[in-house]
């Protein structure tokens, strides 16, 4: 249980770093038309 | 015929028992088991009468109606505090059938969603909610598969514990689905379905404006509280087996 949750939580860290915020609206805007999709810049987290 | 005299002065023939009067019980050989059979009949008749008088006993789940009229005519006068049913065991395994099963009532056949999901998905937990007689299934071949089937046939045997008023585990049992639904719906308040308007205005489809930039952390905290919605129905001070089942279910 701990192993998969650790991987799941660490996969979100790059998203927060790129978005620069914990707000879901900012995260959506960062990956929207003005920004780059996270699965392109962070493929490891996407996997 | 050879005779002998007992201490009570009653003379009876020596030899095998007469046909039709088998020796039953430890102390029933003096009367051929007739006393024991009569006692059982009185007990069954009394229990059946109490069960019939309480068949229309209202429950918190059932709406009040004509049941109140029947309730007033009950021998106890206040619902059915001592309701019981005949001590008759059905064929095969059919859930809890011991003497402490007298809390069952047809109006209490209400399926609790959380408990039924836990009972069917995790059979060990369902056996913990049953009476000790229900655990006989685990001693039989294929008992792990038969206990959930018995709980499905008689869900009242599984649910009667927490539906009984005054039970120590009743509050958490009833509050657990409330907590689960509250957590689930509250988490939707921070999930945006549209981007913010230009100039920093709030998104029209977001219920709560997250000004402190902690939306994801708030979501994680809420989902962590949702674990208690699974664990609370199993918390009862009268048994430890459902506690282990609930702990295992919440860990999953």
Short mmCIF file of C-alpha atoms in Angstrom, two decimals:
data_model
loop_
_atom_site.label_atom_id
_atom_site.label_comp_id
_atom_site.label_asym_id
_atom_site.label_seq_id
_atom_site.Cartn_x
_atom_site.Cartn_y
_atom_site.Cartn_z
CA UNK A 1 0.00 0.00 0.00
CA UNK A 2 2.75 2.42 0.95
CA UNK A 3 4.77 1.63 -2.15
CA UNK A 4 2.13 2.54 -4.70
CA UNK A 5 1.00 5.59 -2.75
CA UNK A 6 4.55 6.87 -2.61
CA UNK A 7 4.86 6.59 -6.37
CA UNK A 8 1.48 8.21 -6.83
CA UNK A 9 2.36 11.12 -4.58
CA UNK A 10 5.81 11.68 -6.04
CA UNK A 11 4.35 11.74 -9.52
CA UNK A 12 2.38 14.81 -8.54
CA UNK A 13 5.38 16.76 -7.32
CA UNK A 14 6.63 17.74 -10.83
CA UNK A 15 3.14 18.95 -11.64
CA UNK A 16 3.20 21.26 -8.65
CA UNK A 17 6.68 22.49 -9.54
CA UNK A 18 5.76 23.28 -13.11
CA UNK A 19 2.44 24.86 -12.22
CA UNK A 20 3.91 26.75 -9.27
CA UNK A 21 0.76 26.42 -7.23
CA UNK A 22 -1.46 23.96 -5.44
CA UNK A 23 -4.61 25.50 -6.83
CA UNK A 24 -6.41 23.30 -9.25
CA UNK A 25 -7.33 26.32 -11.37
CA UNK A 26 -3.69 27.31 -11.73
CA UNK A 27 -2.74 23.76 -12.58
CA UNK A 28 -5.40 23.62 -15.25
CA UNK A 29 -4.33 26.97 -16.66
CA UNK A 30 -0.68 25.88 -16.67
CA UNK A 31 -1.53 22.85 -18.75
CA UNK A 32 -4.07 24.65 -20.91
CA UNK A 33 -3.66 26.47 -24.22
CA UNK A 34 -1.22 28.96 -22.69
CA UNK A 35 1.07 26.27 -21.29
CA UNK A 36 2.40 22.91 -22.28
CA UNK A 37 0.61 19.70 -21.41
CA UNK A 38 2.20 17.93 -18.48
CA UNK A 39 2.32 14.62 -20.23
CA UNK A 40 4.69 16.16 -22.78
CA UNK A 41 7.09 17.89 -20.44
CA UNK A 42 6.86 15.26 -17.70
CA UNK A 43 6.31 11.90 -19.33
CA UNK A 44 7.52 9.98 -16.29
CA UNK A 45 4.77 11.46 -14.15
CA UNK A 46 2.23 10.75 -16.84
CA UNK A 47 3.19 7.12 -16.87
CA UNK B 1 -42.72 -58.65 36.57
CA UNK B 2 -39.94 -57.64 38.83
CA UNK B 3 -40.56 -54.36 40.59
CA UNK B 4 -38.53 -52.04 42.75
CA UNK B 5 -39.40 -49.03 44.86
CA UNK B 6 -37.72 -45.68 44.29
CA UNK B 7 -36.99 -43.08 46.93
CA UNK B 8 -40.05 -41.11 45.91
CA UNK B 9 -42.22 -44.11 46.55
CA UNK B 10 -43.19 -44.45 42.94
CA UNK B 11 -43.22 -47.99 41.66
CA UNK B 12 -42.28 -48.56 38.05
CA UNK B 13 -41.40 -51.69 36.14
CA UNK B 14 -37.81 -52.57 35.50
CA UNK B 15 -36.75 -53.16 31.95
CA UNK B 16 -36.56 -51.40 28.63
CA UNK B 17 -38.64 -48.27 28.13
CA UNK B 18 -42.10 -48.63 26.78
CA UNK B 19 -42.62 -47.92 23.09
CA UNK B 20 -43.62 -44.37 22.27
CA UNK B 21 -41.93 -42.93 25.29
CA UNK B 22 -38.25 -42.66 24.43
CA UNK B 23 -35.73 -41.64 27.00
CA UNK B 24 -34.84 -38.03 26.38
CA UNK B 25 -32.65 -35.71 28.26
CA UNK B 26 -30.61 -36.24 31.31
CA UNK B 27 -33.51 -36.12 33.74
CA UNK B 28 -36.33 -37.08 31.46
CA UNK B 29 -36.04 -40.83 31.78
CA UNK B 30 -38.47 -40.92 34.68
CA UNK B 31 -41.29 -39.63 32.54
CA UNK B 32 -40.17 -40.85 29.17
CA UNK B 33 -39.29 -37.34 27.97
CA UNK B 34 -42.86 -36.10 28.24
CA UNK B 35 -41.99 -33.32 30.67
CA UNK B 36 -39.24 -32.05 28.46
CA UNK B 37 -41.48 -32.11 25.39
CA UNK B 38 -44.21 -30.24 27.21
CA UNK B 39 -41.70 -27.63 28.38
CA UNK B 40 -40.43 -27.17 24.87
CA UNK B 41 -43.95 -26.78 23.58
CA UNK B 42 -44.79 -24.12 26.13
CA UNK B 43 -41.59 -22.29 25.36
CA UNK B 44 -42.22 -22.41 21.62
CA UNK B 45 -45.83 -21.30 22.02
CA UNK B 46 -44.86 -18.40 24.24
CA UNK B 47 -42.11 -17.31 21.92
CA UNK B 48 -44.41 -17.55 18.92
CA UNK B 49 -47.05 -15.44 20.60
CA UNK B 50 -44.50 -12.78 21.43
CA UNK B 51 -43.19 -12.85 17.90
CA UNK B 52 -46.70 -12.42 16.47
CA UNK B 53 -47.43 -9.53 18.77
CA UNK B 54 -44.25 -7.80 17.75
CA UNK B 55 -44.44 -8.48 14.05
CA UNK B 56 -45.75 -5.00 13.45
CA UNK B 57 -43.25 -3.31 15.70
CA UNK B 58 -42.18 -0.01 14.06
CA UNK B 59 -38.55 0.78 13.47
CA UNK B 60 -36.75 4.08 12.96
CA UNK B 61 -36.40 3.15 9.31
CA UNK B 62 -40.06 2.36 8.72
CA UNK B 63 -42.66 5.13 8.58
CA UNK B 64 -45.16 5.33 11.37
CA UNK B 65 -48.64 4.26 10.43
CA UNK B 66 -50.95 1.41 11.26
CA UNK B 67 -48.10 -0.19 13.14
CA UNK B 68 -48.74 2.07 16.08
CA UNK B 69 -52.20 0.62 16.61
CA UNK B 70 -50.76 -2.84 16.71
CA UNK B 71 -48.00 -1.58 18.90
CA UNK B 72 -50.45 -0.41 21.53
CA UNK B 73 -52.02 -3.82 21.60
CA UNK B 74 -48.76 -5.53 22.28
CA UNK B 75 -48.44 -7.25 25.64
CA UNK B 76 -45.58 -5.05 26.69
CA UNK B 77 -47.46 -1.84 25.90
CA UNK B 78 -44.29 -0.13 24.73
CA UNK B 79 -43.36 -1.54 21.43
CA UNK B 80 -41.74 -4.86 21.94
CA UNK B 81 -38.97 -4.81 24.45
CA UNK B 82 -39.02 -8.56 24.94
CA UNK B 83 -39.97 -9.75 21.53
CA UNK B 84 -38.79 -13.14 20.56
CA UNK B 85 -39.42 -15.84 18.07
CA UNK B 86 -39.66 -19.61 18.31
CA UNK B 87 -36.42 -21.38 18.90
CA UNK B 88 -36.65 -23.30 15.72
CA UNK B 89 -33.59 -23.98 13.66
CA UNK B 90 -34.02 -24.13 9.94
CA UNK B 91 -32.49 -26.68 7.71
CA UNK B 92 -28.93 -26.01 6.79
CA UNK B 93 -27.04 -22.91 7.65
CA UNK B 94 -29.20 -19.81 7.58
CA UNK B 95 -27.28 -17.23 9.49
CA UNK B 96 -27.68 -16.46 13.15
CA UNK B 97 -30.09 -18.85 14.80
CA UNK B 98 -29.12 -18.81 18.43
CA UNK B 99 -31.22 -17.55 21.29
CA UNK B 100 -29.76 -14.06 21.12
CA UNK B 101 -31.25 -13.71 17.65
CA UNK B 102 -34.52 -12.45 19.08
CA UNK B 103 -33.78 -8.92 17.93
CA UNK B 104 -34.87 -9.79 14.40
CA UNK B 105 -37.96 -8.18 13.05
CA UNK B 106 -39.39 -8.22 9.50
CA UNK B 107 -39.56 -4.44 9.46
CA UNK B 108 -35.85 -4.29 10.09
CA UNK B 109 -34.97 -5.80 6.73
CA UNK B 110 -33.35 -2.61 5.61
CA UNK B 111 -30.18 -2.93 3.64
CA UNK B 112 -27.49 -0.61 4.84
CA UNK B 113 -25.34 0.24 1.84
CA UNK B 114 -21.99 0.46 3.55
CA UNK B 115 -22.50 -2.60 5.66
CA UNK B 116 -23.79 -4.73 2.82
CA UNK B 117 -20.93 -3.74 0.57
CA UNK B 118 -18.51 -4.58 3.31
CA UNK B 119 -20.29 -7.83 4.06
CA UNK B 120 -20.40 -9.06 0.50
CA UNK B 121 -16.99 -7.82 -0.56
CA UNK B 122 -15.26 -8.93 2.60
CA UNK B 123 -16.89 -12.03 3.93
CA UNK B 124 -14.85 -12.18 7.13
CA UNK B 125 -16.31 -8.89 8.21
CA UNK B 126 -19.81 -10.15 7.49
CA UNK B 127 -19.28 -13.12 9.77
CA UNK B 128 -18.22 -10.74 12.49
CA UNK B 129 -21.48 -8.86 12.25
CA UNK B 130 -23.39 -12.08 12.62
CA UNK B 131 -24.14 -13.83 15.83
CA UNK B 132 -21.83 -16.52 17.19
CA UNK B 133 -24.10 -19.11 15.62
CA UNK B 134 -23.32 -17.61 12.26
CA UNK B 135 -19.68 -18.50 12.69
CA UNK B 136 -20.52 -22.16 12.40
CA UNK B 137 -20.22 -21.67 8.67
CA UNK B 138 -16.49 -21.20 8.97
CA UNK B 139 -16.15 -24.62 10.51
CA UNK B 140 -17.82 -26.29 7.57
CA UNK B 141 -16.39 -27.06 4.14
CA UNK B 142 -16.62 -24.03 1.93
CA UNK B 143 -17.65 -21.86 4.84
CA UNK B 144 -15.96 -18.77 3.44
CA UNK B 145 -18.33 -18.95 0.48
CA UNK B 146 -21.43 -19.88 2.44
CA UNK B 147 -21.31 -17.09 5.03
CA UNK B 148 -21.92 -14.27 2.52
CA UNK B 149 -24.73 -16.30 0.96
CA UNK B 150 -26.35 -16.69 4.36
CA UNK B 151 -25.98 -12.97 4.99
CA UNK B 152 -27.68 -12.31 1.67
CA UNK B 153 -30.59 -14.57 2.54
CA UNK B 154 -31.06 -13.02 5.95
CA UNK B 155 -29.55 -9.53 6.00
CA UNK B 156 -31.48 -8.77 9.15
CA UNK B 157 -29.21 -11.19 10.98
CA UNK B 158 -26.26 -9.08 9.89
CA UNK B 159 -27.78 -5.69 10.47
CA UNK B 160 -29.82 -6.21 13.58
CA UNK B 161 -26.94 -5.35 15.89
CA UNK B 162 -26.56 -1.72 14.95
CA UNK B 163 -30.23 -1.18 14.25
CA UNK B 164 -31.07 -2.04 17.80
CA UNK B 165 -31.54 1.15 19.77
CA UNK B 166 -29.04 1.69 22.52
CA UNK B 167 -26.34 -0.43 20.96
CA UNK B 168 -22.91 1.06 21.59
CA UNK B 169 -21.93 0.81 17.93
CA UNK B 170 -25.11 2.29 16.57
CA UNK B 171 -23.97 5.90 16.31
CA UNK B 172 -20.84 5.23 14.30
CA UNK B 173 -22.72 2.70 12.21
CA UNK B 174 -25.25 5.30 11.16
CA UNK B 175 -22.81 8.22 10.94
CA UNK B 176 -20.40 6.45 8.61
CA UNK B 177 -22.38 6.87 5.35
CA UNK B 178 -23.07 10.48 6.30
CA UNK B 179 -19.35 11.10 6.60
CA UNK B 180 -18.63 9.33 3.33
CA UNK B 181 -21.19 11.35 1.40
CA UNK B 182 -20.14 14.61 3.05
CA UNK B 183 -16.51 14.07 2.14
CA UNK B 184 -17.35 13.06 -1.42
CA UNK B 185 -19.55 16.07 -2.10
CA UNK B 186 -17.23 18.51 -0.33
CA UNK B 187 -14.33 17.46 -2.51
CA UNK B 188 -16.27 18.59 -5.56
CA UNK B 189 -16.29 22.16 -4.30
CA UNK B 190 -12.67 22.79 -5.23
CA UNK B 191 -12.62 20.97 -8.53
CA UNK B 192 -12.91 23.53 -11.32
CA UNK B 193 -14.82 22.77 -14.44
CA UNK B 194 -13.74 25.96 -16.19
CA UNK B 195 -10.78 28.33 -16.07
CA UNK B 196 -10.82 31.60 -14.19
CA UNK B 197 -12.16 34.62 -15.93
CA UNK B 198 -9.71 37.28 -17.11
CA UNK B 199 -8.74 39.65 -14.37
CA UNK B 200 -8.78 37.08 -11.59
CA UNK B 201 -12.52 36.63 -11.32
CA UNK B 202 -13.76 33.35 -10.00
CA UNK B 203 -14.64 30.59 -12.33
CA UNK B 204 -18.41 30.34 -12.67
CA UNK B 205 -18.29 26.59 -12.27
CA UNK B 206 -16.18 26.44 -9.14
CA UNK B 207 -18.13 26.44 -5.94
CA UNK B 208 -15.42 27.70 -3.59
CA UNK B 209 -12.78 30.27 -4.33
CA UNK B 210 -9.46 28.88 -3.19
CA UNK B 211 -7.63 32.04 -2.26
CA UNK B 212 -4.91 30.39 -0.25
CA UNK B 213 -3.71 28.08 -3.01
CA UNK B 214 -4.13 24.84 -1.19
CA UNK B 215 -6.72 23.13 -3.34
CA UNK B 216 -4.87 19.88 -3.84
CA UNK B 217 -3.92 19.60 -0.19
CA UNK B 218 -7.53 20.22 0.76
CA UNK B 219 -8.59 17.44 -1.58
CA UNK B 220 -6.06 15.03 -0.07
CA UNK B 221 -7.22 15.87 3.44
CA UNK B 222 -10.85 15.21 2.54
CA UNK B 223 -10.14 11.90 0.89
CA UNK B 224 -8.14 10.87 3.96
CA UNK B 225 -11.17 11.50 6.13
CA UNK B 226 -13.21 9.28 3.85
CA UNK B 227 -11.37 6.30 5.25
CA UNK B 228 -13.33 6.65 8.46
CA UNK B 229 -16.52 6.11 6.51
CA UNK B 230 -15.34 2.56 5.96
CA UNK B 231 -13.82 2.02 9.36
CA UNK B 232 -16.59 3.40 11.57
CA UNK B 233 -19.28 0.80 10.72
CA UNK B 234 -16.93 -1.90 11.97
CA UNK B 235 -16.07 -0.19 15.26
CA UNK B 236 -18.00 -1.95 17.99
CA UNK B 237 -16.88 -2.56 21.54
CA UNK B 238 -18.63 -5.92 21.65
CA UNK B 239 -16.60 -7.71 19.01
CA UNK B 240 -13.11 -7.59 17.57
CA UNK B 241 -13.56 -9.52 14.34
CA UNK B 242 -15.45 -6.76 12.49
CA UNK B 243 -12.87 -4.31 13.75
CA UNK B 244 -10.17 -6.26 12.00
CA UNK B 245 -12.33 -6.48 8.89
CA UNK B 246 -12.96 -2.77 8.87
CA UNK B 247 -9.29 -2.05 9.40
CA UNK B 248 -8.41 -4.29 6.49
CA UNK B 249 -11.07 -2.70 4.30
CA UNK B 250 -9.93 0.82 5.12
CA UNK B 251 -6.33 -0.14 4.42
CA UNK B 252 -7.36 -1.40 1.04
#
